[in-house]
Coordinates of N, CA and C and ligand atoms in Angstrom, one line a residue:
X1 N -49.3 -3.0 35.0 CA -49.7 -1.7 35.6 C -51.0 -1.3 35.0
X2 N -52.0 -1.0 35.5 CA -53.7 -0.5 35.3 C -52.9 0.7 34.5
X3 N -53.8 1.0 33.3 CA -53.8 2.4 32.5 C -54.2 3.3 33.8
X4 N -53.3 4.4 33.8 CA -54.1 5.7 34.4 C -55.0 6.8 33.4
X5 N -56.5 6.7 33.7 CA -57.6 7.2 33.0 C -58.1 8.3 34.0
X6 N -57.5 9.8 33.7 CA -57.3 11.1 34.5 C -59.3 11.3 33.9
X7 N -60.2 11.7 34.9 CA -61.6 11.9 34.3 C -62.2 13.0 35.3
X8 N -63.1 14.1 35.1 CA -63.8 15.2 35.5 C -64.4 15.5 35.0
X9 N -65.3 16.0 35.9 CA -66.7 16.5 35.5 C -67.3 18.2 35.9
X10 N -68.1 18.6 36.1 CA -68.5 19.9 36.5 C -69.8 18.9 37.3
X11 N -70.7 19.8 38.2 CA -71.6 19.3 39.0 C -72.7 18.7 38.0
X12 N -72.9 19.1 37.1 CA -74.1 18.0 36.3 C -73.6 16.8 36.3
X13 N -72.3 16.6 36.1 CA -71.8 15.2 35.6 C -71.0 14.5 36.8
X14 N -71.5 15.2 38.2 CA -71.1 15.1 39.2 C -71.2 13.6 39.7
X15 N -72.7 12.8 40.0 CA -73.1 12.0 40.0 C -72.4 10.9 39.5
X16 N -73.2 10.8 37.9 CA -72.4 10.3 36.9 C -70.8 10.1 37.2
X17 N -70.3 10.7 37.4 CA -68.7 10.4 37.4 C -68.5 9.6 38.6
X18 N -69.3 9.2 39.7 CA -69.3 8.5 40.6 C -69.3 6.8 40.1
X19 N -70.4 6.9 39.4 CA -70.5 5.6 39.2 C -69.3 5.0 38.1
X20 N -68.9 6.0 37.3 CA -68.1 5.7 36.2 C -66.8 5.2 37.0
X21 N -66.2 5.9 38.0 CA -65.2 5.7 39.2 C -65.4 4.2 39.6
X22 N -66.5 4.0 39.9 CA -66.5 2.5 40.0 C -66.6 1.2 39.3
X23 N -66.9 1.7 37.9 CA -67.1 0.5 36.8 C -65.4 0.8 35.8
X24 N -64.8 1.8 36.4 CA -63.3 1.5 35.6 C -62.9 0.9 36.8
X25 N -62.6 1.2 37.9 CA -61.7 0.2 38.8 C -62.1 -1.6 38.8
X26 N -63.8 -1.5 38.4 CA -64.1 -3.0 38.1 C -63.4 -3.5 37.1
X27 N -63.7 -2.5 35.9 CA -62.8 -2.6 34.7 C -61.2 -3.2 34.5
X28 N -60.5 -2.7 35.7 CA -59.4 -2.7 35.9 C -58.3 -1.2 35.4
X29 N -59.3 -0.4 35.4 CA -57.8 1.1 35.5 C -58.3 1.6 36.6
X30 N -57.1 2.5 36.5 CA -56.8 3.1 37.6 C -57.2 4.7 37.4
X31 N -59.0 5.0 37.5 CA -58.8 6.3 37.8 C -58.4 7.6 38.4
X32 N -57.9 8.6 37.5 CA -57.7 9.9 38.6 C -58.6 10.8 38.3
X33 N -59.3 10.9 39.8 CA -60.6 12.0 39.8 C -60.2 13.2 39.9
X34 N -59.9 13.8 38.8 CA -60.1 15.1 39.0 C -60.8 16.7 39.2
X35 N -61.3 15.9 40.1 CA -63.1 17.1 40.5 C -64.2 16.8 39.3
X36 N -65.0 17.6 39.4 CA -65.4 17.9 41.0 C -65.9 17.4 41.7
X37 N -66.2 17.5 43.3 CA -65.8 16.8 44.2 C -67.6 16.8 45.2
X38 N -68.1 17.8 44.5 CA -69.6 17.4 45.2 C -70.3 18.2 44.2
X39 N -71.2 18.2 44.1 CA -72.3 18.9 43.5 C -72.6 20.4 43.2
X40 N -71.8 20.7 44.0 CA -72.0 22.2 44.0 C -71.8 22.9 42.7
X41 N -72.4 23.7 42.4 CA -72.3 25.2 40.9 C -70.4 25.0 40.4
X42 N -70.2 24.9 39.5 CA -68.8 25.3 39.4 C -68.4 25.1 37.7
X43 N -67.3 25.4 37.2 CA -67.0 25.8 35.7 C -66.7 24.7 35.0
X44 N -67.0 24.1 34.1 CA -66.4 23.0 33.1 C -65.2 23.3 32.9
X45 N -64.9 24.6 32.2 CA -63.5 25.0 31.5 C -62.5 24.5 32.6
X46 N -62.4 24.6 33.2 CA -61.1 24.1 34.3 C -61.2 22.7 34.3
X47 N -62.3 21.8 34.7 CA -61.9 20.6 34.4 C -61.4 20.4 32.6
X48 N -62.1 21.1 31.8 CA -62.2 20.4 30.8 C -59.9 20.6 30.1
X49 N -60.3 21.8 30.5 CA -58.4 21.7 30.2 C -57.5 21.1 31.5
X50 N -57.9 20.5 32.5 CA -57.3 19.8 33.2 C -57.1 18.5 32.1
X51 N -57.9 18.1 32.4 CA -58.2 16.3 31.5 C -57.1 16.8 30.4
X52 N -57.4 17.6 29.3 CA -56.8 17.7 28.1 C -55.7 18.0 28.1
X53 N -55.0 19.0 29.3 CA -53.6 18.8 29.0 C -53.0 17.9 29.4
X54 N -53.7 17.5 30.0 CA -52.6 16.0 30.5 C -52.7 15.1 29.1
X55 N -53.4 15.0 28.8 CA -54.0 13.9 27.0 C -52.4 15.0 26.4
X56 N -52.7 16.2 25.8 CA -51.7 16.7 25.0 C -50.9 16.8 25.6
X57 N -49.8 16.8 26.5 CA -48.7 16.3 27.1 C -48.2 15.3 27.2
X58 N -48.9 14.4 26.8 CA -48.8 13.1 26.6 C -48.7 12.5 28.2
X59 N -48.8 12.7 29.1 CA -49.3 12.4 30.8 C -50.5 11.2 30.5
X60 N -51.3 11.0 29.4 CA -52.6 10.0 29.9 C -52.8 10.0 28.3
X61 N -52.8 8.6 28.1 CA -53.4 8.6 26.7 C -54.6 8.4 26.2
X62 N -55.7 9.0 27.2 CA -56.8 9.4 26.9 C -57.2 9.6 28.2
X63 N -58.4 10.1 28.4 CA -59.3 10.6 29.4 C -60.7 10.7 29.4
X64 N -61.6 10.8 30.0 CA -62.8 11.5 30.4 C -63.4 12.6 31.0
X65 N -64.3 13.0 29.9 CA -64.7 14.3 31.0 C -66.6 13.9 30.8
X66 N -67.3 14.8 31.9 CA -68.8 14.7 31.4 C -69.3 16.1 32.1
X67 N -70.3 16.7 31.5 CA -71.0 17.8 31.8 C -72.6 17.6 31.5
X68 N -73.2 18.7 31.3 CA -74.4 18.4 31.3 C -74.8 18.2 30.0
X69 N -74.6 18.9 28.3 CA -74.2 18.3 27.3 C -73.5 18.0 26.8
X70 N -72.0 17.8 27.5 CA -71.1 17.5 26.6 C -70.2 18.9 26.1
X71 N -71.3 20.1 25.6 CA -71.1 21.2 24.4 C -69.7 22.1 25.0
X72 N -70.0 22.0 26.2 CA -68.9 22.9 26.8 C -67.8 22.2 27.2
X73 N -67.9 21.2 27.7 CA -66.5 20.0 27.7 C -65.6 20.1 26.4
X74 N -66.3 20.1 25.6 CA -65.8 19.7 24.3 C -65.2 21.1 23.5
X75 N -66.1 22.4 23.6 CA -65.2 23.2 23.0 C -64.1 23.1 23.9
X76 N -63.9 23.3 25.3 CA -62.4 23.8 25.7 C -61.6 22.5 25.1
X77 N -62.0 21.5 25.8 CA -60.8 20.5 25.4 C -60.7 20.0 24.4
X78 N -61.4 20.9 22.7 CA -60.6 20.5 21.4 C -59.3 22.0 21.6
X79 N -59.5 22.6 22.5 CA -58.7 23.9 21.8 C -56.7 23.5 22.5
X80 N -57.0 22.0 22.6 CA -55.7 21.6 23.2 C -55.1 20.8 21.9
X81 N -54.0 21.1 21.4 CA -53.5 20.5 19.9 C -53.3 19.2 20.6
X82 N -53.4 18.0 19.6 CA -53.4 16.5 19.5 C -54.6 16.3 20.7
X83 N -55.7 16.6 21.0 CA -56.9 16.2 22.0 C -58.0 16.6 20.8
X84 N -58.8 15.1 20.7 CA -60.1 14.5 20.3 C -60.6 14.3 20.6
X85 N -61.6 15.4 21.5 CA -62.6 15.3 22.5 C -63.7 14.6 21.4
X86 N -64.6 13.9 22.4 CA -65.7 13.4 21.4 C -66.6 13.3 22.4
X87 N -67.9 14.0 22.1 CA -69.6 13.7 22.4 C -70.0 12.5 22.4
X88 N -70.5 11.3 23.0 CA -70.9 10.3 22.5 C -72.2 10.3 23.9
X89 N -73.2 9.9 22.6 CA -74.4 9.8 23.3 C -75.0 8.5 22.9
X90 N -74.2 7.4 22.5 CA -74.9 6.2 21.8 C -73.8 5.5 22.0
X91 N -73.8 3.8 22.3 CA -72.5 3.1 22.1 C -71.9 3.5 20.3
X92 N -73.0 3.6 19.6 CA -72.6 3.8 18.4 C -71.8 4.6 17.6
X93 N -72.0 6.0 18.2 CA -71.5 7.3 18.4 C -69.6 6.9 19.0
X94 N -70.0 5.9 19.9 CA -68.6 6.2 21.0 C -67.6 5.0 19.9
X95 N -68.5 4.2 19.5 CA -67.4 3.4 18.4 C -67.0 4.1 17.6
X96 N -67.8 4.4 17.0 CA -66.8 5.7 15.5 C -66.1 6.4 15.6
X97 N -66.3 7.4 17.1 CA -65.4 8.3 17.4 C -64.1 7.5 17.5
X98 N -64.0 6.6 18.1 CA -62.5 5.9 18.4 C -62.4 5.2 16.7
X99 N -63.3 4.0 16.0 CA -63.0 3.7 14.9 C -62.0 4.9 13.7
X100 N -63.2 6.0 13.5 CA -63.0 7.0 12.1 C -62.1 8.1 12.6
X101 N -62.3 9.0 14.4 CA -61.9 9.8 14.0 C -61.0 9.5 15.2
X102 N -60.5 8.5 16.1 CA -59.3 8.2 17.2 C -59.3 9.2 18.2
X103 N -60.8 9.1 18.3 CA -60.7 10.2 19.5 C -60.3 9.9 21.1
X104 N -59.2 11.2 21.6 CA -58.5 10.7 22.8 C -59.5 10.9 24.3
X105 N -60.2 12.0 23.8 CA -61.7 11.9 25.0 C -62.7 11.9 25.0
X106 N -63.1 11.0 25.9 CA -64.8 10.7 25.6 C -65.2 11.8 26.5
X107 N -66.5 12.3 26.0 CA -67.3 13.4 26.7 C -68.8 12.7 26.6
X108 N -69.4 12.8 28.2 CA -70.6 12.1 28.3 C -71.7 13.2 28.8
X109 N -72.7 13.4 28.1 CA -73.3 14.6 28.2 C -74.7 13.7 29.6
X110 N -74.3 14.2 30.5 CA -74.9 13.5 31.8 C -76.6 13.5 31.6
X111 N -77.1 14.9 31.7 CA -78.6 14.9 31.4 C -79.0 14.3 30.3
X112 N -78.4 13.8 29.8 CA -79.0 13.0 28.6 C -78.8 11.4 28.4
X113 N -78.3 11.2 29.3 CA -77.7 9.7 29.3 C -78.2 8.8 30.9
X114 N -79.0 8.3 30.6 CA -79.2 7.5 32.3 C -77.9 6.4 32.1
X115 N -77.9 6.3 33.5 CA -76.2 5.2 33.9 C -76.2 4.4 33.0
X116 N -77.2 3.5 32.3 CA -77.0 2.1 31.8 C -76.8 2.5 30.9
X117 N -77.5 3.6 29.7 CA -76.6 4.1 28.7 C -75.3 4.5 28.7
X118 N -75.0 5.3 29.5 CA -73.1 5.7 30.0 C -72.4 4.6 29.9
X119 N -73.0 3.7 30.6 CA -71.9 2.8 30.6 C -71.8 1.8 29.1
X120 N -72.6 1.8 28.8 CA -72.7 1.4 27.9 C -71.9 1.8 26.5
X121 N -71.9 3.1 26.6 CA -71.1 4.1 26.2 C -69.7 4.1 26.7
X122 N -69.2 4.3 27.6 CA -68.0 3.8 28.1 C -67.2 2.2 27.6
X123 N -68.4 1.6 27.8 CA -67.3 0.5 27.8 C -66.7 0.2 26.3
X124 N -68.0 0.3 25.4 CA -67.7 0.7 23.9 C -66.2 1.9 23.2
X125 N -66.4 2.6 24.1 CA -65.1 3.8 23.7 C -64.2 2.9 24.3
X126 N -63.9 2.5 25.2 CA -62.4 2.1 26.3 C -62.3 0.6 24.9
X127 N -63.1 0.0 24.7 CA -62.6 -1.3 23.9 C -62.5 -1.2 22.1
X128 N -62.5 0.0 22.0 CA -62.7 0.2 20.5 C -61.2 0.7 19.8
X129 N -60.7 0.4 18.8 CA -59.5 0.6 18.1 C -59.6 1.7 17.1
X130 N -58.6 2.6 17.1 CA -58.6 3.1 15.2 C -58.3 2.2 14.5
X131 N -59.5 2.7 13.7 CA -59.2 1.3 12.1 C -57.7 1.8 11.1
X132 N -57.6 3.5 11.6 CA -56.3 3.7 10.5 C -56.9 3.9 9.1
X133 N -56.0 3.4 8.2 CA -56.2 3.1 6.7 C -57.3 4.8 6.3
X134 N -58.2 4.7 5.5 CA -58.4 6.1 5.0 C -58.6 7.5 6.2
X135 N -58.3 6.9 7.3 CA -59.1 7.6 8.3 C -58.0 8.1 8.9
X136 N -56.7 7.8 8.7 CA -55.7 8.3 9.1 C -55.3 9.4 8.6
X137 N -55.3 9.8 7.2 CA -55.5 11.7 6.7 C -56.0 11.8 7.1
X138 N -57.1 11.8 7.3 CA -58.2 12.6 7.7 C -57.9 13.0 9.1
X139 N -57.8 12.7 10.0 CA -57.4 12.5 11.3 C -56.0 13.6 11.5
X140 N -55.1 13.3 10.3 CA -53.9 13.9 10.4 C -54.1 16.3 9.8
X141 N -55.2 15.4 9.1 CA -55.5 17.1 8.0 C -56.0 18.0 9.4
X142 N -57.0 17.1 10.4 CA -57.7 18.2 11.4 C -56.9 19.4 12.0
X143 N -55.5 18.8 12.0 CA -54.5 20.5 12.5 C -54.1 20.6 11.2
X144 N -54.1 20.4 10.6 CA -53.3 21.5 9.3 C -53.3 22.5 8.9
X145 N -54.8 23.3 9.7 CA -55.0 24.5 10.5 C -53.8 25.5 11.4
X146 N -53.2 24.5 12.8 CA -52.4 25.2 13.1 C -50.9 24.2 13.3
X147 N -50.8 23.7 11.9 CA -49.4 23.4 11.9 C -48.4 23.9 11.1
Ligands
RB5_1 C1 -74.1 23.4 33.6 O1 -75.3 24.0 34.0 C2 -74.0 23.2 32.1 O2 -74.0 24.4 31.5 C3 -72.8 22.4 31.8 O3 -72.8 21.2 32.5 C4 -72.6 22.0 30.3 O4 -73.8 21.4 29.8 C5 -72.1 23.0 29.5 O5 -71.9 22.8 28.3

């Protein structure tokens, strides 16, 4: 069965999420697009806790979102307990996040990323592992906040 990889954007990342649509089904998952659905003005915060509660509900074990930098993607969908939204603007960036800190969403800040970097980006996050071992406290201390 293809992973289901639930992914949205707001209209900056409108575009962008088109092509991403097509390089995971190449990939082999099975995206669910969940808006937005043309270009038009419209709010991050709704996609961004869409994507996330399905991640902390455990519904998708990770996701995608993209906006125009990322900034607002990411506050809403860390304020979802067990969701590791992550910024990555570098394949390098998108390794770590999954290496050091197991992040469960990639966030692709659109105006700043032409497609070949994205994808590039993308494909680095989907194939990368937590390493675990010291990175696992640390990982675990981030709610100790509200647990
Ligand atoms: C939309 O203009 C822009 O504010 C949004 O895509 C994002 O960058 C917010 O953080």
């Amino acid at each position: 069965m293809p992973e289901v990889l639930p992914i949205a954007s707001d209209h900056a990342g409108f575009a962008l999420k088109g092509r991403l649509l097509d390089e995971l089904r190449v990939l082999g998952f099975a995206p669910l697009d969940l808006g937005t659905h043309s270009a038009a003005s419209t709010d991050y915060p709704d996609y961004a806790h869409d994507v996330a509660g399905r991640v902390e509900r455990g519904e998708a074990a990770r996701g995608i979102l993209i906006c125009g930098t990322g900034l607002g993607m990411s506050y809403a969908a860390n304020r979802h307990p067990g969701v590791r939204a992550a910024v990555a603007w570098s394949a390098e960036v998108a390794r770590l996040s999954r290496q050091h800190n197991d992040a469960n969403i990639l966030i692709l800040p659109a105006r700043f990323l032409d497609d070949e970097a994205a994808l590039g980006v993308l494909h680095t996050w989907l194939a990368t592992s937590f390493d675990g071992g010291r990175h696992a406290a640390r990982v675990a201390a981030i709610d100790a906040v509200i647990a």
